[in-house]
PDB file of C-alpha atoms in Angstrom:
ATOM      1  CA  LYS A   1    -124.787  55.700  10.177  1.00 42.00           C
ATOM      2  CA  GLY A   2    -121.371  55.374   9.062  1.00 47.00           C
ATOM      3  CA  SER A   3    -120.485  58.882   9.806  1.00 47.00           C
ATOM      4  CA  LYS A   4    -121.970  58.546  13.271  1.00 45.00           C
ATOM      5  CA  MET A   5    -119.519  55.764  13.954  1.00 46.00           C
ATOM      6  CA  TRP A   6    -116.681  58.199  12.835  1.00 51.00           C
ATOM      7  CA  THR A   7    -117.484  61.096  14.922  1.00 57.00           C
ATOM      8  CA  CYS A   8    -117.765  59.258  18.107  1.00 69.00           C
ATOM      9  CA  GLY A   9    -114.724  57.047  18.183  1.00 90.00           C
ATOM     10  CA  LYS A  10    -111.361  57.515  19.568  1.00 93.00           C
ATOM     11  CA  GLU A  11    -109.858  58.590  16.399  1.00 96.00           C
ATOM     12  CA  PHE A  12    -112.271  61.165  15.802  1.00 96.00           C
ATOM     13  CA  ARG A  13    -111.604  62.830  19.254  1.00 95.00           C
ATOM     14  CA  THR A  14    -107.721  62.502  18.826  1.00 96.00           C
ATOM     15  CA  TRP A  15    -108.355  64.509  15.429  1.00 97.00           C
ATOM     16  CA  VAL A  16    -110.501  67.162  17.164  1.00 96.00           C
ATOM     17  CA  ALA A  17    -107.948  67.514  19.959  1.00 96.00           C
ATOM     18  CA  MET A  18    -104.986  67.457  17.681  1.00 97.00           C
ATOM     19  CA  LEU A  19    -106.867  70.680  15.913  1.00 97.00           C
ATOM     20  CA  GLN A  20    -107.645  72.382  19.093  1.00 96.00           C
ATOM     21  CA  ARG A  21    -104.049  71.954  20.549  1.00 95.00           C
ATOM     22  CA  CYS A  22    -102.790  73.638  17.342  1.00 97.00           C
ATOM     23  CA  PHE A  23    -105.250  76.422  16.512  1.00 97.00           C
ATOM     24  CA  ASP A  24    -107.496  77.199  19.751  1.00 96.00           C
ATOM     25  CA  GLU A  25    -105.622  79.697  21.688  1.00 96.00           C
ATOM     26  CA  ARG A  26    -108.053  79.174  24.513  1.00 96.00           C
ATOM     27  CA  GLN A  27    -107.017  75.484  24.852  1.00 93.00           C
ATOM     28  CA  ALA A  28    -104.991  75.096  28.180  1.00 93.00           C
ATOM     29  CA  THR A  29    -102.443  72.939  26.000  1.00 91.00           C
ATOM     30  CA  PHE A  30    -102.196  75.650  23.018  1.00 95.00           C
ATOM     31  CA  GLU A  31     -98.769  77.037  24.520  1.00 93.00           C
ATOM     32  CA  HIS A  32     -97.153  73.682  23.918  1.00 91.00           C
ATOM     33  CA  TYR A  33     -98.368  73.237  20.381  1.00 94.00           C
ATOM     34  CA  GLY A  34     -99.867  76.212  18.185  1.00 95.00           C
ATOM     35  CA  GLU A  35     -97.739  78.826  20.341  1.00 95.00           C
ATOM     36  CA  ARG A  36     -94.715  76.743  19.634  1.00 94.00           C
ATOM     37  CA  GLY A  37     -95.411  76.585  15.787  1.00 96.00           C
ATOM     38  CA  ILE A  38     -96.525  73.261  15.708  1.00 96.00           C
ATOM     39  CA  THR A  39     -99.175  72.661  13.161  1.00 97.00           C
ATOM     40  CA  VAL A  40    -101.451  70.465  11.385  1.00 98.00           C
ATOM     41  CA  CYS A  41    -100.863  69.491   7.532  1.00 98.00           C
ATOM     42  CA  GLU A  42    -103.184  70.636   4.983  1.00 98.00           C
ATOM     43  CA  ARG A  43    -104.450  67.393   4.221  1.00 98.00           C
ATOM     44  CA  TRP A  44    -105.502  66.481   7.963  1.00 98.00           C
ATOM     45  CA  LYS A  45    -106.919  70.202   8.419  1.00 97.00           C
ATOM     46  CA  GLU A  46    -109.111  69.614   5.367  1.00 96.00           C
ATOM     47  CA  SER A  47    -110.799  66.551   6.753  1.00 96.00           C
ATOM     48  CA  TYR A  48    -111.315  64.019   9.525  1.00 96.00           C
ATOM     49  CA  GLU A  49    -111.643  61.409   6.645  1.00 96.00           C
ATOM     50  CA  ASN A  50    -108.066  62.187   5.238  1.00 97.00           C
ATOM     51  CA  PHE A  51    -106.711  62.163   8.606  1.00 97.00           C
ATOM     52  CA  PHE A  52    -108.382  58.629   9.174  1.00 96.00           C
ATOM     53  CA  ALA A  53    -107.264  57.428   5.743  1.00 96.00           C
ATOM     54  CA  ASP A  54    -103.536  57.986   6.798  1.00 97.00           C
ATOM     55  CA  MET A  55    -103.400  57.023  10.497  1.00 97.00           C
ATOM     56  CA  GLY A  56    -106.175  54.274  10.772  1.00 95.00           C
ATOM     57  CA  LEU A  57    -107.702  52.686  13.890  1.00 95.00           C
ATOM     58  CA  ALA A  58    -105.577  52.952  16.998  1.00 95.00           C
ATOM     59  CA  PRO A  59    -104.160  49.471  17.542  1.00 95.00           C
ATOM     60  CA  SER A  60    -105.713  49.530  20.936  1.00 93.00           C
ATOM     61  CA  PRO A  61    -107.304  51.815  23.724  1.00 92.00           C
ATOM     62  CA  GLU A  62    -103.777  52.176  25.214  1.00 91.00           C
ATOM     63  CA  HIS A  63    -102.565  53.803  22.184  1.00 94.00           C
ATOM     64  CA  SER A  64    -102.552  57.642  21.340  1.00 93.00           C
ATOM     65  CA  LEU A  65    -101.586  59.947  18.798  1.00 95.00           C
ATOM     66  CA  ASP A  66     -97.696  60.579  18.994  1.00 93.00           C
ATOM     67  CA  ARG A  67     -95.631  62.809  16.977  1.00 94.00           C
ATOM     68  CA  ILE A  68     -92.137  60.897  16.108  1.00 92.00           C
ATOM     69  CA  ASP A  69     -90.081  64.384  16.383  1.00 91.00           C
ATOM     70  CA  VAL A  70     -91.543  66.258  19.026  1.00 88.00           C
ATOM     71  CA  ASN A  71     -90.715  69.649  17.334  1.00 91.00           C
ATOM     72  CA  GLY A  72     -92.261  68.450  14.238  1.00 94.00           C
ATOM     73  CA  ASN A  73     -95.764  68.884  12.766  1.00 97.00           C
ATOM     74  CA  TYR A  74     -98.835  66.623  12.775  1.00 97.00           C
ATOM     75  CA  GLU A  75     -98.517  64.938   9.285  1.00 97.00           C
ATOM     76  CA  ARG A  76     -98.537  61.472   7.975  1.00 97.00           C
ATOM     77  CA  GLU A  77     -94.843  61.191   8.037  1.00 97.00           C
ATOM     78  CA  ASN A  78     -94.245  62.327  11.594  1.00 96.00           C
ATOM     79  CA  CYS A  79     -97.195  60.693  13.436  1.00 97.00           C
ATOM     80  CA  ARG A  80     -97.934  57.076  14.853  1.00 95.00           C
ATOM     81  CA  TRP A  81    -100.059  55.439  17.052  1.00 97.00           C
ATOM     82  CA  ALA A  82     -97.911  54.856  20.249  1.00 91.00           C
ATOM     83  CA  THR A  83     -98.321  53.537  23.948  1.00 89.00           C
ATOM     84  CA  ARG A  84     -97.856  55.759  27.188  1.00 84.00           C
ATOM     85  CA  GLU A  85     -94.491  54.244  27.590  1.00 79.00           C
ATOM     86  CA  VAL A  86     -93.340  54.904  24.110  1.00 78.00           C
ATOM     87  CA  GLN A  87     -94.719  58.543  24.416  1.00 77.00           C
ATOM     88  CA  CYS A  88     -93.124  59.021  27.935  1.00 72.00           C
ATOM     89  CA  ASN A  89     -89.672  58.365  26.222  1.00 70.00           C
ATOM     90  CA  ASN A  90     -90.438  60.851  23.468  1.00 74.00           C
ATOM     91  CA  LYS A  91     -90.770  64.124  25.368  1.00 74.00           C
ATOM     92  CA  ARG A  92     -88.808  67.311  25.049  1.00 73.00           C
ATOM     93  CA  ASN A  93     -87.908  67.359  28.490  1.00 73.00           C
ATOM     94  CA  ASN A  94     -86.456  63.963  28.660  1.00 75.00           C
ATOM     95  CA  ARG A  95     -82.699  63.508  29.545  1.00 83.00           C
ATOM     96  CA  THR A  96     -80.939  60.767  27.700  1.00 84.00           C
ATOM     97  CA  HIS A  97     -77.850  59.092  28.386  1.00 88.00           C
ATOM     98  CA  GLU A  98     -75.484  57.508  25.910  1.00 90.00           C
ATOM     99  CA  TYR A  99     -73.663  54.481  26.871  1.00 91.00           C
ATOM    100  CA  MET A 100     -71.784  51.786  24.533  1.00 91.00           C
ATOM    101  CA  GLY A 101     -73.235  53.379  21.398  1.00 93.00           C
ATOM    102  CA  ARG A 102     -76.956  53.293  22.824  1.00 90.00           C
ATOM    103  CA  THR A 103     -78.700  56.317  23.873  1.00 87.00           C
ATOM    104  CA  GLN A 104     -81.928  55.988  26.104  1.00 87.00           C
ATOM    105  CA  THR A 105     -83.623  57.594  28.896  1.00 87.00           C
ATOM    106  CA  ALA A 106     -83.067  56.408  32.645  1.00 87.00           C
ATOM    107  CA  SER A 107     -86.680  54.817  32.660  1.00 85.00           C
ATOM    108  CA  GLN A 108     -85.524  52.658  29.697  1.00 86.00           C
ATOM    109  CA  TRP A 109     -82.063  51.997  31.137  1.00 88.00           C
ATOM    110  CA  ALA A 110     -83.810  50.903  34.376  1.00 86.00           C
ATOM    111  CA  ARG A 111     -86.183  48.462  32.628  1.00 85.00           C
ATOM    112  CA  GLU A 112     -83.280  46.884  30.599  1.00 87.00           C
ATOM    113  CA  LEU A 113     -81.252  46.391  33.660  1.00 85.00           C
ATOM    114  CA  GLY A 114     -84.112  45.466  35.845  1.00 85.00           C
ATOM    115  CA  ILE A 115     -83.360  48.251  38.573  1.00 83.00           C
ATOM    116  CA  SER A 116     -85.097  51.500  39.681  1.00 85.00           C
ATOM    117  CA  LYS A 117     -85.113  54.471  37.419  1.00 86.00           C
ATOM    118  CA  ALA A 118     -84.654  56.357  40.858  1.00 88.00           C
ATOM    119  CA  LEU A 119     -81.296  54.599  41.754  1.00 87.00           C
ATOM    120  CA  ILE A 120     -80.069  55.509  38.126  1.00 88.00           C
ATOM    121  CA  CYS A 121     -81.230  59.396  38.697  1.00 87.00           C
ATOM    122  CA  SER A 122     -79.877  59.132  42.149  1.00 87.00           C
ATOM    123  CA  ARG A 123     -76.280  57.987  40.975  1.00 88.00           C
ATOM    124  CA  ILE A 124     -76.302  60.550  37.852  1.00 88.00           C
ATOM    125  CA  ASN A 125     -77.499  63.573  40.239  1.00 88.00           C
ATOM    126  CA  SER A 126     -74.470  62.715  42.869  1.00 86.00           C
ATOM    127  CA  GLY A 127     -72.029  63.180  39.913  1.00 89.00           C
ATOM    128  CA  TRP A 128     -71.810  59.638  38.802  1.00 89.00           C
ATOM    129  CA  THR A 129     -70.691  59.023  35.208  1.00 91.00           C
ATOM    130  CA  ILE A 130     -73.385  56.892  33.118  1.00 90.00           C
ATOM    131  CA  GLU A 131     -70.650  54.218  32.800  1.00 90.00           C
ATOM    132  CA  ARG A 132     -70.256  53.964  36.371  1.00 89.00           C
ATOM    133  CA  THR A 133     -73.974  54.492  37.031  1.00 87.00           C
ATOM    134  CA  LEU A 134     -74.868  51.423  34.692  1.00 88.00           C
ATOM    135  CA  THR A 135     -72.021  49.016  35.620  1.00 86.00           C
ATOM    136  CA  CYS A 136     -71.668  49.131  39.452  1.00 84.00           C
ATOM    137  CA  PRO A 137     -73.424  46.437  41.106  1.00 76.00           C
ATOM    138  CA  PHE A 138     -77.057  46.911  41.995  1.00 72.00           C
ATOM    139  CA  ASP A 139     -77.290  45.510  45.632  1.00 63.00           C
ATOM    140  CA  THR A 140     -80.984  44.529  46.059  1.00 56.00           C
ATOM    141  CA  ARG A 141     -80.363  43.895  49.699  1.00 58.00           C
ATOM    142  CA  PRO A 142     -82.008  46.502  52.260  1.00 62.00           C
ATOM    143  CA  LEU A 143     -79.522  48.881  52.935  1.00 72.00           C
ATOM    144  CA  THR A 144     -78.312  49.043  56.851  1.00 78.00           C
ATOM    145  CA  LEU A 145     -76.624  51.804  58.605  1.00 79.00           C
ATOM    146  CA  THR A 146     -74.756  51.510  62.260  1.00 84.00           C
ATOM    147  CA  HIS A 147     -74.940  54.717  64.319  1.00 85.00           C
ATOM    148  CA  ASN A 148     -73.982  55.027  67.876  1.00 90.00           C
ATOM    149  CA  GLY A 149     -73.977  50.917  67.979  1.00 92.00           C
ATOM    150  CA  LYS A 150     -77.204  50.652  66.573  1.00 91.00           C
ATOM    151  CA  THR A 151     -77.660  48.832  63.289  1.00 90.00           C
ATOM    152  CA  GLN A 152     -80.973  49.023  61.374  1.00 89.00           C
ATOM    153  CA  SER A 153     -82.453  49.227  57.684  1.00 83.00           C
ATOM    154  CA  LEU A 154     -82.166  52.866  56.024  1.00 80.00           C
ATOM    155  CA  ARG A 155     -85.775  52.624  56.162  1.00 82.00           C
ATOM    156  CA  ALA A 156     -86.061  52.220  59.837  1.00 89.00           C
ATOM    157  CA  TRP A 157     -83.611  55.011  60.404  1.00 87.00           C
ATOM    158  CA  SER A 158     -85.830  57.370  58.373  1.00 86.00           C
ATOM    159  CA  ARG A 159     -88.929  56.124  60.020  1.00 91.00           C
ATOM    160  CA  GLU A 160     -86.947  57.131  63.416  1.00 91.00           C
ATOM    161  CA  THR A 161     -85.414  60.388  62.299  1.00 91.00           C
ATOM    162  CA  GLY A 162     -88.226  61.414  60.148  1.00 92.00           C
ATOM    163  CA  ILE A 163     -85.565  62.083  57.444  1.00 88.00           C
ATOM    164  CA  SER A 164     -86.870  60.734  54.133  1.00 83.00           C
ATOM    165  CA  HIS A 165     -85.532  57.521  52.761  1.00 76.00           C
ATOM    166  CA  GLY A 166     -83.931  59.060  49.721  1.00 74.00           C
ATOM    167  CA  THR A 167     -82.442  62.087  51.776  1.00 77.00           C
ATOM    168  CA  LEU A 168     -80.450  59.494  54.141  1.00 77.00           C
ATOM    169  CA  TYR A 169     -79.444  57.597  50.888  1.00 72.00           C
ATOM    170  CA  HIS A 170     -77.948  60.638  49.471  1.00 68.00           C
ATOM    171  CA  ARG A 171     -76.126  61.882  52.383  1.00 71.00           C
ATOM    172  CA  ILE A 172     -74.235  58.642  53.104  1.00 67.00           C
ATOM    173  CA  ASN A 173     -73.342  58.989  49.525  1.00 55.00           C
ATOM    174  CA  VAL A 174     -73.175  55.046  48.763  1.00 51.00           C
ATOM    175  CA  GLU A 175     -70.361  53.962  46.609  1.00 50.00           C
ATOM    176  CA  CYS A 176     -69.593  50.732  44.589  1.00 47.00           C
ATOM    177  CA  TRP A 177     -68.639  48.039  46.341  1.00 39.00           C
TER     178      TRP A 177
END
């Protein structure tokens, strides 16, 4: 009875998936793990019971196994149960931005400042420094544009011209005001 519960739960499925990512060349994700040299410590390879003893139950259904150092192996010191948000900020392809001695992703800065990640990325991709990006006012009013005596929102111009809102925004190269 006890082992049945162990072999059908989230934690067991996580253990199996971890082993497959690292050792089964037929797995679609093998190239991102095993092929890169990511492996599983001997203790966890040995048995699910060892994995479970070290990691315990996931705190919630939203938590999944995360490697703290994304280039490190699956082992007790490098693993934790983490939410999707934490995992999204712990990816190899993330760009981080340092400002005032703190380093965060655009998503983290956006959450902290209460603005959109898209605005931060747009400013950075337009060549703004991180200081200017994070300190220039974030005007939440709809942007309007006057052309040939007609004034309307950028969204309305987008609908009228068929040019995406983002493209129009970039083309007018909005500056701090």
